PDB file of C-alpha atoms in Angstrom:
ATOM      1  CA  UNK U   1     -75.648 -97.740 134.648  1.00  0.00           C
ATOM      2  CA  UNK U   2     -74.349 -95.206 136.873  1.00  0.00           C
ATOM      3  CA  UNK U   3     -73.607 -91.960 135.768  1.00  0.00           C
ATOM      4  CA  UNK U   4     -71.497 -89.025 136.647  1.00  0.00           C
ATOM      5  CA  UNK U   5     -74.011 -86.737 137.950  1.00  0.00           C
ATOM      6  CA  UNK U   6     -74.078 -86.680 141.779  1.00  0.00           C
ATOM      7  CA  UNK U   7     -77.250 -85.586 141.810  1.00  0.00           C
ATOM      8  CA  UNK U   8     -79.237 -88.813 140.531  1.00  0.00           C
ATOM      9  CA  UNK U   9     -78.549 -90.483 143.792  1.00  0.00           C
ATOM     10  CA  UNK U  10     -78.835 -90.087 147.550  1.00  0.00           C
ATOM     11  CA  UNK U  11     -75.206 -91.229 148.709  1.00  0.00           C
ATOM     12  CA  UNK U  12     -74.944 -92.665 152.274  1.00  0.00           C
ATOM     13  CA  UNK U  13     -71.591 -93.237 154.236  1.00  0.00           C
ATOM     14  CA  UNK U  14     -71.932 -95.369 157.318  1.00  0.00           C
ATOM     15  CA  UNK U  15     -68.644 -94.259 159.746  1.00  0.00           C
ATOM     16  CA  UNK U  16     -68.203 -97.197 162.729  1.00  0.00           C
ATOM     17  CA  UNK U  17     -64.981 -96.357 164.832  1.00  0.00           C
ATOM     18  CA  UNK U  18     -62.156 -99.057 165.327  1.00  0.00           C
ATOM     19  CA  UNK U  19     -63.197-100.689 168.708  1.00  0.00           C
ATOM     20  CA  UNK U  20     -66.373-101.401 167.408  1.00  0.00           C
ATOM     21  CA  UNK U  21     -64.763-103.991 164.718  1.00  0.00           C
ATOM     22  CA  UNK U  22     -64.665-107.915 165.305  1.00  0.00           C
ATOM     23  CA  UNK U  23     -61.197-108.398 164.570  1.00  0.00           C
ATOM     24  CA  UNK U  24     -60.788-111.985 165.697  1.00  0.00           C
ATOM     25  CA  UNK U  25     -63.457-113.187 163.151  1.00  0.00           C
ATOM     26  CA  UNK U  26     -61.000-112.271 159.928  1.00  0.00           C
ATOM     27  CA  UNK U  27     -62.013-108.814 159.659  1.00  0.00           C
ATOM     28  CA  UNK U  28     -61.175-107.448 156.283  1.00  0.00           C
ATOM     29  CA  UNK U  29     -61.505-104.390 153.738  1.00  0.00           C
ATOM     30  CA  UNK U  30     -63.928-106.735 151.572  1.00  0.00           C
ATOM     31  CA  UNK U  31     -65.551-108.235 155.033  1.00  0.00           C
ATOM     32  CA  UNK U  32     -65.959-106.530 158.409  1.00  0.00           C
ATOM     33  CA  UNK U  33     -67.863-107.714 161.112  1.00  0.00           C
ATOM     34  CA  UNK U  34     -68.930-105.692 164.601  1.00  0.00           C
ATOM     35  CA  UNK U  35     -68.836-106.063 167.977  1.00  0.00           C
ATOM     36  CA  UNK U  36     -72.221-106.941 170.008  1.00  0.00           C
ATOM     37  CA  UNK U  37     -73.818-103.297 170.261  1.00  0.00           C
ATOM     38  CA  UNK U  38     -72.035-101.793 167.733  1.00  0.00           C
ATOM     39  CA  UNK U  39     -72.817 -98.143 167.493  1.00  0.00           C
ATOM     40  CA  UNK U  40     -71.921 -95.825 163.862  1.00  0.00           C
ATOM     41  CA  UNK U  41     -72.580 -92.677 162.407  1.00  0.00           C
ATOM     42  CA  UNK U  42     -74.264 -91.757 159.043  1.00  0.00           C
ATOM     43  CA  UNK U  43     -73.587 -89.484 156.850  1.00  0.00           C
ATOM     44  CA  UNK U  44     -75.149 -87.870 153.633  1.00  0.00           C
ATOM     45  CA  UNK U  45     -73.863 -85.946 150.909  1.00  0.00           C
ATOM     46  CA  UNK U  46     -75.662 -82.422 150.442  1.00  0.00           C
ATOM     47  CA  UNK U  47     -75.040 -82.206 146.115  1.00  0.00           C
ATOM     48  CA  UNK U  48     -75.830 -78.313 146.616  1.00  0.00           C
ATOM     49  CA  UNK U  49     -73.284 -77.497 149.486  1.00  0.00           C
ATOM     50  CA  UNK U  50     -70.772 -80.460 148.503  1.00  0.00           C
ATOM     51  CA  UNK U  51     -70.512 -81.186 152.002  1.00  0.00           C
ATOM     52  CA  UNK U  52     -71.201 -84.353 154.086  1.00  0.00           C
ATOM     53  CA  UNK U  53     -73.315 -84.073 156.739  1.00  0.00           C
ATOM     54  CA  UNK U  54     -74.361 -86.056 160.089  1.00  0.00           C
ATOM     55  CA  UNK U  55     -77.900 -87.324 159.763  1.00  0.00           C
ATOM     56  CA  UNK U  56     -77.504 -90.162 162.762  1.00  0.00           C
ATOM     57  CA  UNK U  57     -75.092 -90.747 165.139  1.00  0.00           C
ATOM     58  CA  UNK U  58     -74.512 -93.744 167.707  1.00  0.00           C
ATOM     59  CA  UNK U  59     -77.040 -96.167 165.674  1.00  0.00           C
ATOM     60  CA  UNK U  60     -76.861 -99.688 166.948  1.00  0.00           C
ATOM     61  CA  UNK U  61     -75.715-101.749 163.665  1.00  0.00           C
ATOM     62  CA  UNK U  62     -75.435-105.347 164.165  1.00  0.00           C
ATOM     63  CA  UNK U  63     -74.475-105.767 160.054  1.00  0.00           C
ATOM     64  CA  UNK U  64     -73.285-102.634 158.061  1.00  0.00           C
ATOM     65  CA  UNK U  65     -76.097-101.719 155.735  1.00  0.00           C
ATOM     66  CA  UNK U  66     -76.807-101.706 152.967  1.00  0.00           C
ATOM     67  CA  UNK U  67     -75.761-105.581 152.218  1.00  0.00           C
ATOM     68  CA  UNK U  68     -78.005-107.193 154.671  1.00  0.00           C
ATOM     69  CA  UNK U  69     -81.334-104.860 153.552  1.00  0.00           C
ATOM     70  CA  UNK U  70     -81.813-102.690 150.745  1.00  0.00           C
ATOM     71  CA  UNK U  71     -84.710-101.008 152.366  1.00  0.00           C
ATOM     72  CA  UNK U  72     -82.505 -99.740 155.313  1.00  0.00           C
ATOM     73  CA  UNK U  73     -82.082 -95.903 153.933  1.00  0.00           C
ATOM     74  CA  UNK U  74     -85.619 -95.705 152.379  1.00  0.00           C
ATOM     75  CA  UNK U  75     -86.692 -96.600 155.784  1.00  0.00           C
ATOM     76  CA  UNK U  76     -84.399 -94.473 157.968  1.00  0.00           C
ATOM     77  CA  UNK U  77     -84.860 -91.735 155.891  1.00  0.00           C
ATOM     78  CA  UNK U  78     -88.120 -91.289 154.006  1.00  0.00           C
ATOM     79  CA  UNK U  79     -87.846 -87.814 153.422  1.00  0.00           C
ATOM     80  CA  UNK U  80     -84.876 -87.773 151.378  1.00  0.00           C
ATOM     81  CA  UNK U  81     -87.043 -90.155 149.178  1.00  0.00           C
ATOM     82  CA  UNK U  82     -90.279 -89.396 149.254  1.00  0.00           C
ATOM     83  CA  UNK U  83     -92.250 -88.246 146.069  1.00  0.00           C
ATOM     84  CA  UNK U  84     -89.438 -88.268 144.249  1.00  0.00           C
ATOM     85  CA  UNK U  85     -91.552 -89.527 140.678  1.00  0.00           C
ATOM     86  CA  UNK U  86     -93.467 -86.202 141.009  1.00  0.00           C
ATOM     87  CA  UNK U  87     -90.024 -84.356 141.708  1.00  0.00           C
ATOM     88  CA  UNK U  88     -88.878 -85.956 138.232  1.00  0.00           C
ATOM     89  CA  UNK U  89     -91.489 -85.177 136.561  1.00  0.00           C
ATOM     90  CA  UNK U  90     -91.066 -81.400 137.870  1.00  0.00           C
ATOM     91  CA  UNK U  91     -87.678 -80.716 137.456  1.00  0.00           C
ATOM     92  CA  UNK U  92     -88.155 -82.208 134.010  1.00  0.00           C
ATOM     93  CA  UNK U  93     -90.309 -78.838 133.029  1.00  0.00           C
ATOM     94  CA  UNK U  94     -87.613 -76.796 134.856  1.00  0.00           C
ATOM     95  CA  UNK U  95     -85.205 -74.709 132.341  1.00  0.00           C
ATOM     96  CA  UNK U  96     -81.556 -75.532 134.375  1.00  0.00           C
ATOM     97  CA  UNK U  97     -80.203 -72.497 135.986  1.00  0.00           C
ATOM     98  CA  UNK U  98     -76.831 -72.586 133.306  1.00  0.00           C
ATOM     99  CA  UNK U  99     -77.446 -69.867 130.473  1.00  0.00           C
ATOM    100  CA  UNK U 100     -77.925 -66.624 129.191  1.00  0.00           C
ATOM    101  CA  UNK U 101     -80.776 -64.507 130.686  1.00  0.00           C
ATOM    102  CA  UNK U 102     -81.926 -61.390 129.726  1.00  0.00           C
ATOM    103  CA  UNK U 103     -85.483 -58.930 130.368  1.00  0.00           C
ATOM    104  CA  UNK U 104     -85.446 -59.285 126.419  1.00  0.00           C
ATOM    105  CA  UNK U 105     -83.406 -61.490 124.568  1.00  0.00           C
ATOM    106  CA  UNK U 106     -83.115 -59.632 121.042  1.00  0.00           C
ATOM    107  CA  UNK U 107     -80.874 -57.135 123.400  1.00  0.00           C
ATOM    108  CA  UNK U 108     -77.339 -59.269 123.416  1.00  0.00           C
ATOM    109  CA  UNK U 109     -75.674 -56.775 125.254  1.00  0.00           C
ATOM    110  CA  UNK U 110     -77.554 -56.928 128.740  1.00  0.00           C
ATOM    111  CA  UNK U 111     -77.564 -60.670 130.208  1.00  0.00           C
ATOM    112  CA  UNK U 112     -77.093 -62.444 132.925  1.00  0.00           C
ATOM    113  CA  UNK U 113     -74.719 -65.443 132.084  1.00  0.00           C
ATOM    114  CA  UNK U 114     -74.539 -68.438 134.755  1.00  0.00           C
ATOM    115  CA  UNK U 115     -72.161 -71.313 134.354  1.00  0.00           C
ATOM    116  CA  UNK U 116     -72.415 -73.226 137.434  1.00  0.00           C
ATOM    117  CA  UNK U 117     -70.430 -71.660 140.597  1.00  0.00           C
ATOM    118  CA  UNK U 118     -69.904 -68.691 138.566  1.00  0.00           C
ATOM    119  CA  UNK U 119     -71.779 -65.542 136.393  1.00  0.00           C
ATOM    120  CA  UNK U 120     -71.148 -62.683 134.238  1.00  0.00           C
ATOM    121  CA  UNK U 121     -73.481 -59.638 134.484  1.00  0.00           C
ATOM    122  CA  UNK U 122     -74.218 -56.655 132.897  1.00  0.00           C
ATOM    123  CA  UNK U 123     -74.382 -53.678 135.699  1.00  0.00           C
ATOM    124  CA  UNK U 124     -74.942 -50.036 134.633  1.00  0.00           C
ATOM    125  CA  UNK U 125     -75.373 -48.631 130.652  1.00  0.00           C
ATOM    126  CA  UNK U 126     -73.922 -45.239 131.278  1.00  0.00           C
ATOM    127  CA  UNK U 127     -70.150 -46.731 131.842  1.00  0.00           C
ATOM    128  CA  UNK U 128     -70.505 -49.798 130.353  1.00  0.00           C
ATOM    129  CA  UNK U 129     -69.826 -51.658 134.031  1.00  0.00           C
ATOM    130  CA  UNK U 130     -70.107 -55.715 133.643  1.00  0.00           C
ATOM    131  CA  UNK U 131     -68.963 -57.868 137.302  1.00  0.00           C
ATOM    132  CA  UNK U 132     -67.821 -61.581 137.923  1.00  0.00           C
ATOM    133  CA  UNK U 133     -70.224 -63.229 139.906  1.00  0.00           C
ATOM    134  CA  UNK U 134     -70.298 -66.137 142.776  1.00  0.00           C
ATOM    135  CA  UNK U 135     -73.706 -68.390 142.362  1.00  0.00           C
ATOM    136  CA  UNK U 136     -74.266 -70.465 145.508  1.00  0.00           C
ATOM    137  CA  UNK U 137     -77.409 -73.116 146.229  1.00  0.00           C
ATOM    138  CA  UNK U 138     -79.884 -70.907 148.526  1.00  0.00           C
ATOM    139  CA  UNK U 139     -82.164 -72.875 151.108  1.00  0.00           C
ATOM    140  CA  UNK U 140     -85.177 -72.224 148.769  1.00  0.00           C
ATOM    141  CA  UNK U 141     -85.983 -75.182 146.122  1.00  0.00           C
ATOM    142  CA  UNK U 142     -84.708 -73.713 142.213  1.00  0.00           C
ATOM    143  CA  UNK U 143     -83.138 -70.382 144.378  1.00  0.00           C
ATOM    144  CA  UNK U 144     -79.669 -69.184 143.887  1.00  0.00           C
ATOM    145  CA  UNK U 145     -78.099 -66.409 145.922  1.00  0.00           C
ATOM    146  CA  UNK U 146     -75.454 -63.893 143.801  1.00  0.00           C
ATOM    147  CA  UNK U 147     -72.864 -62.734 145.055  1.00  0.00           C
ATOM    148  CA  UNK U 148     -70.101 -60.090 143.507  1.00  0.00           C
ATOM    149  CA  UNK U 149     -66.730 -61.883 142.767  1.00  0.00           C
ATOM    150  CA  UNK U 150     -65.249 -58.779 140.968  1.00  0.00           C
ATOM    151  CA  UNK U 151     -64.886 -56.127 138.132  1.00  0.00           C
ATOM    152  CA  UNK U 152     -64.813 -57.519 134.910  1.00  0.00           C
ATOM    153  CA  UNK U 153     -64.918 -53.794 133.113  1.00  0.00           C
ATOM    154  CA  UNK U 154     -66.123 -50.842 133.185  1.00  0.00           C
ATOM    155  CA  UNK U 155     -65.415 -47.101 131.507  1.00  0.00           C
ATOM    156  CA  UNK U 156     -65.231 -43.657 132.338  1.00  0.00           C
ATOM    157  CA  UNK U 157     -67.710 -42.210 130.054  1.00  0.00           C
ATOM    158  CA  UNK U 158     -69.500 -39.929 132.548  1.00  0.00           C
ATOM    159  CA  UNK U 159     -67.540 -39.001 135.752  1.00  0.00           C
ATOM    160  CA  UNK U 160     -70.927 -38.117 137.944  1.00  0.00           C
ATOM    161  CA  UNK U 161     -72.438 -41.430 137.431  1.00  0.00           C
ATOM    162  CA  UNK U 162     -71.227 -44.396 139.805  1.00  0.00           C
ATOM    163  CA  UNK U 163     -68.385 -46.464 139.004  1.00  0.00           C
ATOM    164  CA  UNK U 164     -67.143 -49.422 141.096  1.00  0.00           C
ATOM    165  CA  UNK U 165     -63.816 -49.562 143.098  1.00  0.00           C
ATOM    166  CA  UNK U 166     -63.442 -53.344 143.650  1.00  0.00           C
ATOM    167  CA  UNK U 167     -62.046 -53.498 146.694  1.00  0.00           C
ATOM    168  CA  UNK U 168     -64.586 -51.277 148.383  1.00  0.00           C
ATOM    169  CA  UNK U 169     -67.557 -53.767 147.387  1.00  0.00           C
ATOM    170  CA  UNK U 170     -68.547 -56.624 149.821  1.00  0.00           C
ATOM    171  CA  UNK U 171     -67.276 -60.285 147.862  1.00  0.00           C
ATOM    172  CA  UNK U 172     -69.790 -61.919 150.693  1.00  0.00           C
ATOM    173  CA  UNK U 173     -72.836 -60.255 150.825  1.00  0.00           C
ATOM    174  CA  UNK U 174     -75.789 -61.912 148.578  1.00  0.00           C
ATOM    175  CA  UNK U 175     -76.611 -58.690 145.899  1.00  0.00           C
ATOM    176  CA  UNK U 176     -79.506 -60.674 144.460  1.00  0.00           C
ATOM    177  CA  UNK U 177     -80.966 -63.854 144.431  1.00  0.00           C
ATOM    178  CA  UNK U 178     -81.983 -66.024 140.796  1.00  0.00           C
ATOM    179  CA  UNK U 179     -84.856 -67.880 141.216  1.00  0.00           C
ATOM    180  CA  UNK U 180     -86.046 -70.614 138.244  1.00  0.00           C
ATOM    181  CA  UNK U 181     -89.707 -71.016 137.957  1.00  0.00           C
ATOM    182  CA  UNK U 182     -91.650 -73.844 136.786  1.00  0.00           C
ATOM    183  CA  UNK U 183     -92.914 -71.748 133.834  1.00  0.00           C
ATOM    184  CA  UNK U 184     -89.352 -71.763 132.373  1.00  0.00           C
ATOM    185  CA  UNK U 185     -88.632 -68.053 133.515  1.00  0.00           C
ATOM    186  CA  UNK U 186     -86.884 -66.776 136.268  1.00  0.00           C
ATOM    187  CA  UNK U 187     -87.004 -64.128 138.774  1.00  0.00           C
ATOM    188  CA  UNK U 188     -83.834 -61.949 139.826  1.00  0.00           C
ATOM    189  CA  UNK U 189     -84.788 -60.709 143.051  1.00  0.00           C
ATOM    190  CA  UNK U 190     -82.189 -57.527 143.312  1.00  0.00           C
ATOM    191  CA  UNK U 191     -80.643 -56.304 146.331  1.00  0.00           C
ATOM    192  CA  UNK U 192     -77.398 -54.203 145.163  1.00  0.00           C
ATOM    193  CA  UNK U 193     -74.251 -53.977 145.807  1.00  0.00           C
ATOM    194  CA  UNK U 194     -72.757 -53.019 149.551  1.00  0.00           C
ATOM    195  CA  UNK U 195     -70.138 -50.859 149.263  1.00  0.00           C
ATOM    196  CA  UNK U 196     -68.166 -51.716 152.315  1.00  0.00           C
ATOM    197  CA  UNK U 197     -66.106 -47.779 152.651  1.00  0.00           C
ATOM    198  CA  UNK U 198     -69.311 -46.032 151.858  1.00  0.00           C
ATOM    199  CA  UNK U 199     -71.209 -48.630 154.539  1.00  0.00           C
ATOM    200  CA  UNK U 200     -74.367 -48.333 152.134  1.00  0.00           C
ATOM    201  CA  UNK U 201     -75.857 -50.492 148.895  1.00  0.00           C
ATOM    202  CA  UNK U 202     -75.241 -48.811 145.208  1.00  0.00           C
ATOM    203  CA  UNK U 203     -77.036 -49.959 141.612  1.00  0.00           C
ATOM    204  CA  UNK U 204     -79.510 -50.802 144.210  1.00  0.00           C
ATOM    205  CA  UNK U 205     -82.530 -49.367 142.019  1.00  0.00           C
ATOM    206  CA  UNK U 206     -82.434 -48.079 138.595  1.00  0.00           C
ATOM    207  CA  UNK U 207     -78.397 -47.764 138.409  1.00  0.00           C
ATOM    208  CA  UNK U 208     -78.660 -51.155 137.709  1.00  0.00           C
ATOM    209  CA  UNK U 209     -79.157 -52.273 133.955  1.00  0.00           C
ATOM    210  CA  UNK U 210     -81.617 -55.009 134.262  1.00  0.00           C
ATOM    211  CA  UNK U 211     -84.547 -53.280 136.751  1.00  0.00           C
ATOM    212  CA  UNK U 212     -84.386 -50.204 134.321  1.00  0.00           C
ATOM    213  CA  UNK U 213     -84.732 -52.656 130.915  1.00  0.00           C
ATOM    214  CA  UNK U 214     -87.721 -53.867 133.514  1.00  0.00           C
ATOM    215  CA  UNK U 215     -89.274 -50.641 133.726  1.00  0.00           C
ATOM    216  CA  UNK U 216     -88.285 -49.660 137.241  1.00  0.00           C
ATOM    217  CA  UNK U 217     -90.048 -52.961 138.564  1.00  0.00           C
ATOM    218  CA  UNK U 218     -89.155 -55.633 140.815  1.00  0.00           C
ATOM    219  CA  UNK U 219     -88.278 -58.966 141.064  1.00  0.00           C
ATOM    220  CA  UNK U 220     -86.767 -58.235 137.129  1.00  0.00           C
ATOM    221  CA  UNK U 221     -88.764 -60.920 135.258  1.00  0.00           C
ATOM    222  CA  UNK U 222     -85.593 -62.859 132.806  1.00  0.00           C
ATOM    223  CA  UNK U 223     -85.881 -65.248 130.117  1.00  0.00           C
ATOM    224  CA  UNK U 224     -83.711 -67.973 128.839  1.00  0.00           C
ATOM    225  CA  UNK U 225     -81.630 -66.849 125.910  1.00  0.00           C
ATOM    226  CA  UNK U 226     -79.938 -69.560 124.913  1.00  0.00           C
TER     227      UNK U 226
END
């Protein structure tokens, strides 16, 4: 059965251009034949960027795959299916990155929440500051980068300590990146945030909630909450 989750499957989309199509032999949207030398372009779609992208182009096809040969991707493309039992049986001891992560988890009030594309965070004790957050697929395997999507709230209980202006803070710079290990943790590997007026990073050490709970260190060691 197939199920709703993109990311079960490798998906392939073979492009061939118009002139390369036999239309005298009856040429249809259920059967389509190609010229002598037919060329075509392949495509695959990346589940972490949502985009499709160009893995081949001008490949001589004298049938469109995969009817003719259901080894034709495995073969063309072995890395996007090699080892993929011992990938299983990894990602099957990996927590998934949607939750509620925290230094401690008997402290509700500081977490990170994640729900897919987006976050929730708790920022700075002294005025109560939590921020919207932007999660995006890094390169690395089980890496996320965060980015800051906006003020969620924050108070004025003590005017020398920093408070956030949202337009002044960069909505495209990575503040941190949330890594999932295969121990069922994760590591938040902090940057800060760039204010863009002051052209300089702020809660970039202790001003922010989670490396303090951490005792000053870095990356901020988090556990699953929920």
């Amino acid at each position: 059965m197939i199920s709703d989750d993109f990311a079960n499957y490798n998906i392939f989309a073979v492009w061939v251009k118009e002139k390369f199509l036999e239309k005298n032999n009856g040429c249809t949207v259920e059967s389509i034949y190609l010229t002598k030398n037919a060329k075509a372009d392949i495509f695959y779609y990346n589940n972490h960027t949502k985009i499709w992208e160009k893995v081949k182009e001008g490949v001589i096809v004298e049938k469109l795959p995969p009817y003719y040969d259901s080894d034709y991707f495995t073969s063309e493309f072995p890395n996007l299916f090699s080892n993929q039992k011992e990938t299983v049986e990894v990602e099957q001891n990996i927590v998934k990155l949607n939750g509620n992560w925290a230094v401690d988890c008997r402290n509700e009030l500081t977490t990170l929440d994640i729900n897919n594309a987006t976050g929730f965070l708790s920022l700075n004790s002294n005025n109560a500051i939590f921020i919207n957050l932007k999660v995006e697929k890094a390169a690395n395997k089980n890496a996320y980068n965060l980015k800051y999507a906006s003020l969620s709230s924050q108070q004025a209980y003590y005017k020398d300590q920093l408070m956030i202006v949202d337009e002044e803070i960069s909505k495209e710079k990575v503040i941190g990146q949330f890594i999932i290990k295969n121990d069922g943790k994760a590591e938040l590997l902090w940057t800060g945030l760039y204010n863009i007026k002051k052209q300089k990073l702020e809660f970039a050490g202790k001003d922010f909630l989670l490396i303090s709970e951490n005792g000053g260190r870095t990356p901020v060691i988090l556990e699953r909450c929920d």
